[in-house]
Coordinates of C-alpha atoms and ligand atoms in Angstrom, one line a residue:
M1 CA 14.8 181.1 64.4
K2 CA 17.1 178.1 63.6
F3 CA 15.8 174.6 63.0
G4 CA 18.0 171.6 63.7
G5 CA 18.2 168.5 61.6
T6 CA 15.7 166.5 63.7
S7 CA 13.2 169.3 63.5
I8 CA 13.1 169.1 59.8
A9 CA 13.8 165.3 59.4
D10 CA 11.1 164.8 56.8
G11 CA 8.3 166.6 54.9
K12 CA 5.7 166.3 57.6
K13 CA 8.1 168.0 60.1
I14 CA 9.0 170.6 57.6
R15 CA 5.3 171.4 57.1
H16 CA 5.1 171.7 60.9
V17 CA 8.1 174.1 61.0
A18 CA 6.5 176.2 58.2
E19 CA 3.3 176.5 60.1
L20 CA 5.2 177.4 63.3
L21 CA 7.0 180.2 61.4
K22 CA 3.7 181.4 60.0
S23 CA 2.1 181.5 63.4
Y24 CA 4.9 183.7 64.8
H25 CA 4.9 185.8 61.6
D26 CA 1.1 186.3 61.9
K27 CA 1.6 187.6 65.4
G28 CA 3.6 190.5 63.9
N29 CA 7.1 189.1 64.3
E30 CA 9.8 189.7 61.7
I31 CA 11.7 186.4 61.3
V32 CA 14.7 185.0 59.5
A33 CA 14.8 181.2 59.4
V34 CA 18.1 179.4 59.5
T35 CA 18.1 175.8 58.6
S36 CA 20.2 172.6 59.2
A37 CA 20.3 169.8 56.8
L38 CA 17.5 167.2 56.9
G39 CA 18.4 164.8 59.8
D40 CA 21.4 162.5 59.2
V41 CA 22.2 164.0 55.7
T42 CA 25.4 165.7 56.7
D43 CA 26.7 162.5 58.2
G44 CA 25.8 160.6 55.0
L45 CA 27.6 163.2 52.8
L46 CA 30.7 163.0 54.9
E47 CA 30.7 159.2 55.0
N48 CA 30.1 159.0 51.2
S49 CA 32.8 161.4 50.3
I50 CA 35.3 159.4 52.4
N51 CA 34.1 156.1 50.8
S52 CA 34.4 157.7 47.3
S53 CA 38.0 158.8 47.8
E54 CA 39.0 155.4 49.4
K55 CA 37.0 152.9 47.3
G56 CA 36.4 154.9 44.1
K57 CA 33.1 153.1 43.4
V58 CA 30.9 155.1 41.2
S59 CA 28.1 152.5 41.7
M60 CA 28.1 153.4 45.5
V61 CA 27.8 157.1 44.6
K62 CA 24.8 156.3 42.4
E63 CA 23.1 154.4 45.1
F64 CA 23.7 157.1 47.7
M65 CA 22.4 159.7 45.4
A66 CA 19.3 157.8 44.6
N67 CA 18.4 157.6 48.3
L68 CA 19.3 161.2 48.9
T69 CA 17.1 162.3 45.9
K70 CA 14.2 160.2 47.1
K71 CA 14.5 161.6 50.7
H72 CA 14.3 165.2 49.4
Y73 CA 11.6 164.5 46.8
D74 CA 9.4 162.9 49.5
A75 CA 10.0 165.9 51.7
I76 CA 8.9 168.3 48.9
H77 CA 5.7 166.4 48.3
D78 CA 4.8 166.1 52.0
A79 CA 5.7 169.7 52.9
I80 CA 4.4 171.7 49.9
D81 CA 0.8 171.8 48.6
D82 CA 1.0 174.4 45.8
E83 CA 1.9 172.5 42.6
N84 CA 3.8 175.4 41.0
I85 CA 5.9 175.7 44.1
V86 CA 6.5 171.9 44.1
D87 CA 7.7 172.2 40.5
D88 CA 10.1 175.1 41.2
T89 CA 11.5 173.4 44.2
M90 CA 12.0 170.1 42.4
Q91 CA 14.0 172.0 39.7
M92 CA 16.2 173.6 42.2
I93 CA 16.8 170.3 44.0
D94 CA 17.5 168.5 40.7
S95 CA 20.2 170.9 39.7
R96 CA 21.9 170.7 43.1
I97 CA 21.6 166.9 43.2
D98 CA 23.3 166.9 39.8
E99 CA 26.2 169.1 40.9
L100 CA 26.7 167.0 44.0
E101 CA 26.7 163.7 42.0
K102 CA 29.3 165.1 39.7
A103 CA 31.5 166.2 42.5
L104 CA 31.3 162.8 44.3
I105 CA 32.1 161.0 41.0
G106 CA 35.0 163.3 40.5
I107 CA 36.3 162.3 44.0
C108 CA 35.9 158.6 43.0
Y109 CA 38.2 159.1 40.0
L110 CA 40.7 161.4 41.7
G111 CA 40.9 159.4 44.9
E112 CA 41.6 162.6 46.7
L113 CA 39.6 164.4 49.3
T114 CA 40.9 167.8 50.4
P115 CA 39.5 169.9 53.3
R116 CA 38.1 172.2 50.6
S117 CA 36.2 169.4 48.9
I118 CA 34.9 168.1 52.2
D119 CA 33.3 171.5 52.9
Y120 CA 32.0 171.7 49.4
I121 CA 30.4 168.2 49.6
S122 CA 29.0 168.6 53.2
S123 CA 27.4 172.0 52.3
Y124 CA 24.9 170.2 50.1
G125 CA 22.8 169.1 53.1
E126 CA 21.8 172.6 53.8
R127 CA 21.7 173.6 50.1
L128 CA 19.1 170.9 49.6
S129 CA 17.0 171.6 52.7
A130 CA 16.7 175.4 52.5
P131 CA 14.8 175.5 49.2
I132 CA 12.3 173.0 50.6
I133 CA 11.7 175.0 53.8
C134 CA 11.4 178.1 51.6
G135 CA 8.8 176.3 49.4
A136 CA 6.8 175.2 52.4
I137 CA 6.6 178.7 53.7
K138 CA 5.5 180.1 50.3
S139 CA 2.9 177.4 50.0
L140 CA 1.3 178.8 53.2
G141 CA 1.0 182.2 51.4
I142 CA 4.0 184.0 52.9
R143 CA 6.7 185.4 50.8
S144 CA 10.1 183.8 51.2
Q145 CA 13.5 183.6 49.6
A146 CA 16.3 181.0 50.2
F147 CA 19.9 182.0 50.6
T148 CA 23.1 180.1 51.0
G149 CA 25.2 181.4 53.9
G150 CA 27.5 183.1 51.5
E151 CA 24.6 184.7 49.5
A152 CA 23.2 186.0 52.8
G153 CA 26.6 187.6 53.5
I154 CA 28.4 185.2 55.8
I155 CA 32.0 185.6 54.7
T156 CA 34.8 183.7 56.5
A157 CA 38.5 183.3 56.2
G158 CA 39.6 180.2 54.3
E159 CA 39.9 177.7 57.3
Y160 CA 37.9 174.9 55.9
G161 CA 35.9 172.8 58.3
N162 CA 35.9 175.3 61.1
A163 CA 35.8 178.7 59.6
R164 CA 35.1 182.0 61.5
P165 CA 33.1 184.9 60.2
L166 CA 35.0 188.0 59.1
E167 CA 33.8 191.4 60.5
I168 CA 32.3 192.4 57.2
T169 CA 29.7 189.6 57.6
Y170 CA 27.7 191.6 60.1
T171 CA 27.2 194.6 57.7
K172 CA 26.6 192.3 54.7
V173 CA 24.0 190.1 56.3
N174 CA 22.2 193.1 57.6
E175 CA 22.1 194.7 54.1
Q176 CA 20.9 191.5 52.5
L177 CA 18.2 190.4 54.9
T178 CA 16.8 193.4 56.9
P179 CA 15.0 195.0 53.9
L180 CA 13.2 191.8 53.2
L181 CA 11.8 191.4 56.7
I182 CA 8.7 193.5 56.2
D183 CA 7.0 190.9 54.1
H184 CA 9.3 187.9 53.8
I185 CA 10.6 185.1 55.9
P186 CA 14.1 184.6 54.4
V187 CA 15.6 181.1 54.8
V188 CA 19.3 180.9 55.2
T189 CA 21.4 177.7 55.1
G190 CA 23.0 177.2 58.5
F191 CA 26.5 175.7 58.8
I192 CA 27.9 177.0 55.5
A193 CA 29.5 180.2 54.4
E194 CA 31.9 181.4 51.7
N195 CA 35.4 182.8 51.8
E196 CA 36.3 186.1 50.1
D197 CA 36.8 184.3 46.8
G198 CA 33.4 182.8 46.9
I199 CA 34.5 179.3 47.8
I200 CA 32.3 177.3 50.2
T201 CA 33.5 177.0 53.8
T202 CA 31.8 175.4 56.8
L203 CA 31.5 176.6 60.4
G204 CA 32.1 173.1 62.0
R205 CA 29.7 170.3 62.9
G206 CA 26.5 171.6 64.5
G207 CA 27.4 175.0 63.0
S208 CA 23.9 176.1 62.2
D209 CA 23.5 177.3 65.8
F210 CA 26.5 179.5 65.1
S211 CA 25.0 180.7 61.8
A212 CA 21.8 181.7 63.6
S213 CA 23.6 183.6 66.2
I214 CA 25.7 185.4 63.4
V215 CA 22.5 186.3 61.5
G216 CA 20.7 187.4 64.8
A217 CA 23.6 189.6 65.7
A218 CA 23.8 191.1 62.2
I219 CA 20.2 192.1 62.0
Q220 CA 20.1 193.0 65.7
A221 CA 17.3 190.7 66.4
D222 CA 15.4 190.9 69.7
E223 CA 16.0 187.2 70.3
I224 CA 17.7 184.3 68.7
W225 CA 15.7 181.1 69.0
L226 CA 17.2 177.7 68.5
W227 CA 14.5 175.1 67.8
K228 CA 15.7 171.5 68.6
E229 CA 14.2 168.2 69.6
V230 CA 15.0 168.7 73.3
H231 CA 13.4 170.8 76.0
G232 CA 16.4 173.0 76.4
I233 CA 19.7 172.8 78.1
M234 CA 19.5 170.1 80.7
T235 CA 21.0 169.7 84.2
S236 CA 22.7 166.6 82.9
D237 CA 22.4 164.0 80.2
P238 CA 19.0 162.4 80.7
K239 CA 20.5 159.1 79.4
I240 CA 22.8 159.1 82.4
V241 CA 20.5 160.8 85.0
P242 CA 16.9 160.0 84.3
G243 CA 15.8 162.8 86.6
A244 CA 17.7 165.5 84.6
K245 CA 15.6 168.6 84.1
P246 CA 15.6 171.5 81.6
I247 CA 17.3 174.6 83.0
P248 CA 14.9 177.6 82.6
H249 CA 17.5 180.4 82.9
I250 CA 21.2 180.3 82.3
S251 CA 23.9 182.9 81.6
Y252 CA 26.0 183.1 78.4
I253 CA 29.1 182.0 80.4
E254 CA 27.4 178.9 81.8
A255 CA 25.9 178.0 78.4
M256 CA 29.4 178.2 76.8
E257 CA 30.8 176.0 79.6
L258 CA 28.1 173.5 78.9
S259 CA 28.2 173.6 75.1
F260 CA 31.6 172.0 75.2
F261 CA 31.0 169.6 78.1
G262 CA 27.3 169.0 77.7
A263 CA 25.2 166.8 75.6
N264 CA 26.2 168.8 72.5
V265 CA 23.1 170.9 72.8
L266 CA 24.9 174.0 71.4
H267 CA 27.8 174.6 69.0
P268 CA 30.6 175.8 71.3
R269 CA 31.0 179.2 69.5
S270 CA 27.3 179.8 68.9
I271 CA 26.9 182.2 71.8
E272 CA 29.7 184.6 70.9
P273 CA 27.9 186.7 68.3
A274 CA 24.8 186.9 70.6
I275 CA 27.0 188.1 73.5
R276 CA 28.4 191.0 71.4
H277 CA 25.0 192.5 71.1
G278 CA 23.5 191.2 74.3
I279 CA 20.8 189.3 72.4
P280 CA 19.0 186.7 74.5
V281 CA 19.1 183.1 73.1
R282 CA 16.3 180.7 73.6
V283 CA 16.5 176.9 73.1
K284 CA 13.1 175.5 72.4
N285 CA 11.5 172.2 71.5
T286 CA 10.0 172.2 68.0
F287 CA 7.6 169.4 69.0
E288 CA 6.4 171.1 72.1
V289 CA 6.1 174.7 71.1
D290 CA 4.5 175.9 74.3
F291 CA 7.2 174.6 76.5
P292 CA 9.3 177.6 77.6
G293 CA 12.7 175.9 77.0
T294 CA 16.0 177.5 78.2
L295 CA 16.6 181.3 78.1
I296 CA 20.3 182.2 77.8
V297 CA 21.0 185.8 78.9
A298 CA 23.8 188.1 79.9
D299 CA 23.0 188.7 83.6
Q300 CA 23.5 185.9 86.0
T301 CA 20.1 186.0 87.8
P302 CA 21.1 185.5 91.4
S303 CA 19.6 182.2 92.5
E304 CA 20.2 179.6 95.1
D305 CA 21.3 177.1 92.5
V306 CA 25.0 177.6 92.7
V307 CA 25.5 174.6 90.5
K308 CA 23.5 174.5 87.3
A309 CA 24.6 171.3 85.7
V310 CA 26.8 168.2 85.9
T311 CA 28.1 166.7 82.7
L312 CA 30.3 163.9 81.5
I313 CA 32.9 163.9 78.8
R314 CA 33.9 160.6 77.3
N315 CA 36.5 159.5 74.8
V316 CA 39.3 161.4 76.4
A317 CA 42.7 160.4 77.6
L318 CA 45.0 161.5 80.3
V319 CA 48.7 162.3 79.7
N320 CA 51.0 162.5 82.6
I321 CA 54.3 164.2 82.2
S322 CA 56.8 164.0 85.1
G323 CA 60.4 164.4 86.1
A324 CA 62.3 166.0 88.9
G325 CA 64.1 168.1 86.4
M326 CA 60.8 170.0 85.7
V327 CA 60.9 171.6 89.2
G328 CA 61.8 175.3 88.7
T329 CA 62.8 174.8 85.0
I330 CA 61.4 177.9 83.4
G331 CA 59.7 177.2 80.1
T332 CA 58.7 173.6 80.5
A333 CA 55.0 174.3 80.3
A334 CA 55.5 176.5 77.3
R335 CA 57.4 173.7 75.6
V336 CA 54.7 171.2 76.4
F337 CA 51.9 173.4 75.1
S338 CA 53.7 174.5 71.9
T339 CA 54.7 170.9 71.2
L340 CA 51.1 169.8 71.5
A341 CA 49.9 172.8 69.4
N342 CA 52.3 172.0 66.7
A343 CA 51.1 168.4 66.7
G344 CA 47.5 169.7 66.2
V345 CA 46.4 168.4 69.7
N346 CA 43.6 170.2 71.4
I347 CA 44.1 170.4 75.2
I348 CA 40.9 169.8 77.1
M349 CA 42.1 170.1 80.7
I350 CA 45.4 170.9 82.5
S351 CA 46.6 170.5 86.0
Q352 CA 50.0 171.0 87.6
G353 CA 50.7 170.8 91.3
S354 CA 52.9 173.5 93.0
S355 CA 55.7 171.0 93.3
Q356 CA 56.0 171.3 89.5
A357 CA 57.3 167.8 89.3
N358 CA 54.2 166.6 87.4
M359 CA 51.8 168.0 84.8
S360 CA 48.6 166.3 83.8
I361 CA 46.8 167.0 80.5
V362 CA 43.5 165.6 79.2
V363 CA 43.3 165.4 75.4
D364 CA 40.7 164.0 73.0
G365 CA 41.1 160.2 72.9
S366 CA 41.7 160.2 69.1
Q367 CA 44.7 162.6 69.6
L368 CA 46.4 160.6 72.3
G369 CA 48.9 159.0 69.9
S370 CA 50.0 162.3 68.5
A371 CA 50.1 163.9 71.9
V372 CA 52.3 161.2 73.5
G373 CA 54.5 160.9 70.4
A374 CA 55.1 164.6 70.2
I375 CA 56.0 165.1 73.8
K376 CA 58.3 162.1 73.9
S377 CA 60.3 163.3 70.9
E378 CA 60.4 166.9 72.1
F379 CA 61.7 165.8 75.6
D380 CA 64.0 163.1 74.3
H381 CA 66.6 163.7 76.9
G382 CA 66.2 166.2 79.7
V383 CA 63.8 167.6 82.2
V384 CA 60.9 165.2 81.5
R385 CA 61.6 161.7 82.8
D386 CA 58.4 160.0 82.2
V387 CA 55.4 160.3 79.9
T388 CA 52.5 157.9 80.8
H389 CA 48.9 157.8 79.7
D390 CA 45.5 156.4 80.7
T391 CA 42.6 155.9 78.3
N392 CA 40.1 154.4 80.8
I393 CA 39.1 157.8 82.1
C394 CA 36.3 160.4 81.9
V395 CA 36.0 164.0 82.8
V396 CA 33.2 165.2 84.9
A397 CA 32.4 168.9 85.0
V398 CA 30.3 170.7 87.6
V399 CA 29.1 174.0 86.1
G400 CA 27.6 177.1 87.5
A401 CA 28.5 180.8 87.5
G402 CA 27.1 181.1 91.0
M403 CA 30.0 179.0 92.4
A404 CA 32.3 182.0 92.2
G405 CA 33.2 183.2 95.7
I406 CA 30.9 180.7 97.5
P407 CA 32.9 178.7 99.9
G408 CA 32.2 175.0 100.2
V409 CA 31.2 174.0 96.7
A410 CA 34.4 172.1 96.0
G411 CA 34.1 170.6 99.5
K412 CA 30.6 169.4 98.8
V413 CA 31.7 168.0 95.4
F414 CA 34.6 166.0 96.7
N415 CA 33.0 165.0 99.9
A416 CA 30.1 163.5 98.0
L417 CA 32.6 161.6 95.8
G418 CA 34.5 160.4 98.8
N419 CA 31.3 159.1 100.5
A420 CA 30.5 157.2 97.3
K421 CA 34.0 155.8 97.3
I422 CA 34.9 157.3 94.0
N423 CA 38.5 158.0 93.5
V424 CA 39.5 161.3 91.9
I425 CA 42.5 161.1 89.6
M426 CA 42.9 164.8 88.6
I427 CA 41.3 168.1 89.4
S428 CA 41.1 171.5 87.7
Q429 CA 39.3 174.7 88.5
G430 CA 40.1 178.0 86.8
S431 CA 40.0 181.1 88.9
S432 CA 36.8 182.2 87.1
Q433 CA 35.2 179.5 89.3
H434 CA 32.5 178.7 86.8
N435 CA 33.5 175.1 86.3
I436 CA 35.1 172.4 88.5
S437 CA 36.3 169.6 86.4
F438 CA 37.9 166.4 87.5
V439 CA 39.0 163.0 86.1
V440 CA 37.7 159.7 87.3
N441 CA 38.0 156.1 86.2
E442 CA 35.6 155.3 83.4
D443 CA 33.9 152.7 85.6
T444 CA 32.9 155.2 88.2
A445 CA 32.1 158.2 85.9
I446 CA 28.3 157.6 85.6
Q447 CA 28.0 157.1 89.3
A448 CA 29.9 160.3 89.9
V449 CA 27.5 162.3 87.7
K450 CA 24.5 160.8 89.4
V451 CA 25.9 161.4 92.9
L452 CA 26.6 165.1 92.2
H453 CA 23.2 165.7 90.4
D454 CA 21.7 164.3 93.6
V455 CA 23.8 166.2 96.1
F456 CA 23.2 169.6 94.5
E457 CA 19.5 168.7 94.1
L458 CA 19.4 169.7 90.5
E459 CA 16.3 167.7 89.9
K460 CA 14.5 170.2 92.2
H461 CA 16.1 173.4 91.3
A462 CA 15.8 173.5 87.5
Ligands
LIG501 N1 24.2 170.0 59.2 C1 25.4 170.3 60.0 C2 25.7 169.2 60.9 O1 25.1 168.2 61.0 C3 25.1 171.6 60.8 C4 24.0 171.5 61.8 O2 23.2 170.6 61.8 O3 24.0 172.4 62.7 O4 26.7 169.2 61.6
MG502 MG1 22.7 168.4 61.3

């Protein structure tokens, strides 16, 4: 069971989480708890490390640390009753706070912030939360032990900021945690791991979902439960479509499609380890324990809801590459993609018509400058005539594994948009047919999502 930052935002909520764990434990379940940082702590750590390297103000670090310490002290007092456990937890927190403060002050003096230091600093959110959850569990009379990701056996290669677990992780985690399960609820920090030299790495923002899935796969859990502050994976973003509903069942493939495009409910890679062992993943609401949430499983239960969800992705930009010389010139696409890859640009969407005279690519808005710059310099003279871009756009994605092989879905999508007088700028559908994505002008994007949510009656089906 993994608990997100909002689920453990303060001591009261941590107490609730400990009670929730106890209730499942008392019913005879063996549980590993995986925890995020207390709400907003990771953001604060990242912001402060940047400030320290840019401004070098030790006084700012002191102020930040005082607030952070208070937040965790308050949480300890609200979450834990047993005085001895309070003392032990305080000691642990004090020593970690001390290490963190030294590191941030170091960054102030050095004025340097490497990817390795960013991972080290941002790991403290979970390193501070896990001992508190562990203390709260113990205070309810259940044995517990806190582990960092590395201590639990999650070992990654050295790619800071977005590390992937090495194979050995699955054996190590199993060896570490499984023997404890008879009478313990171990607590593992989400998000953070170690490389083979014991240096802290992180799995990417929102990475504690991924940690939970890794741990679940390693111990061959019956289920992986992700406790969040939402009712599950939704048919759309409720902020855009007020009638959006939680989806009761969804397949791994659909969940992966949605983790990228969706309201960031899941870390994009979090399903991978679960898929390897066919372990069902449940997304549940910490604050409404009895609500069933979303169950993510391997088989695509045949259902009449061909489309499961409609989502919007903002802060993207469209790059248009054209030139008559591109027609029939072998290797143009390869050059475009490797140029973008070398410039560190992530490609979100691609489309090329069969005339081959034009290729459209959607990239993250923040990478537009690098993308356009790289393409222009690669194709200085030659096949590409024109590189234009548009930042006033959004991508809308219609997702559902049931679309595969069903005629008329694309027809229904574009017909509805046509009737609503929404202009479609670019379209892409892979042959897996799980996702139809298209680009519209920013001004019409929200309406496009609403129209499609309506046309596919997602409000009723979910
Ligand atoms: N604390 C990390 C973050 O905020 C990981 C997580 O919450 O899943 O990104
Ligand atoms: Mg978080």
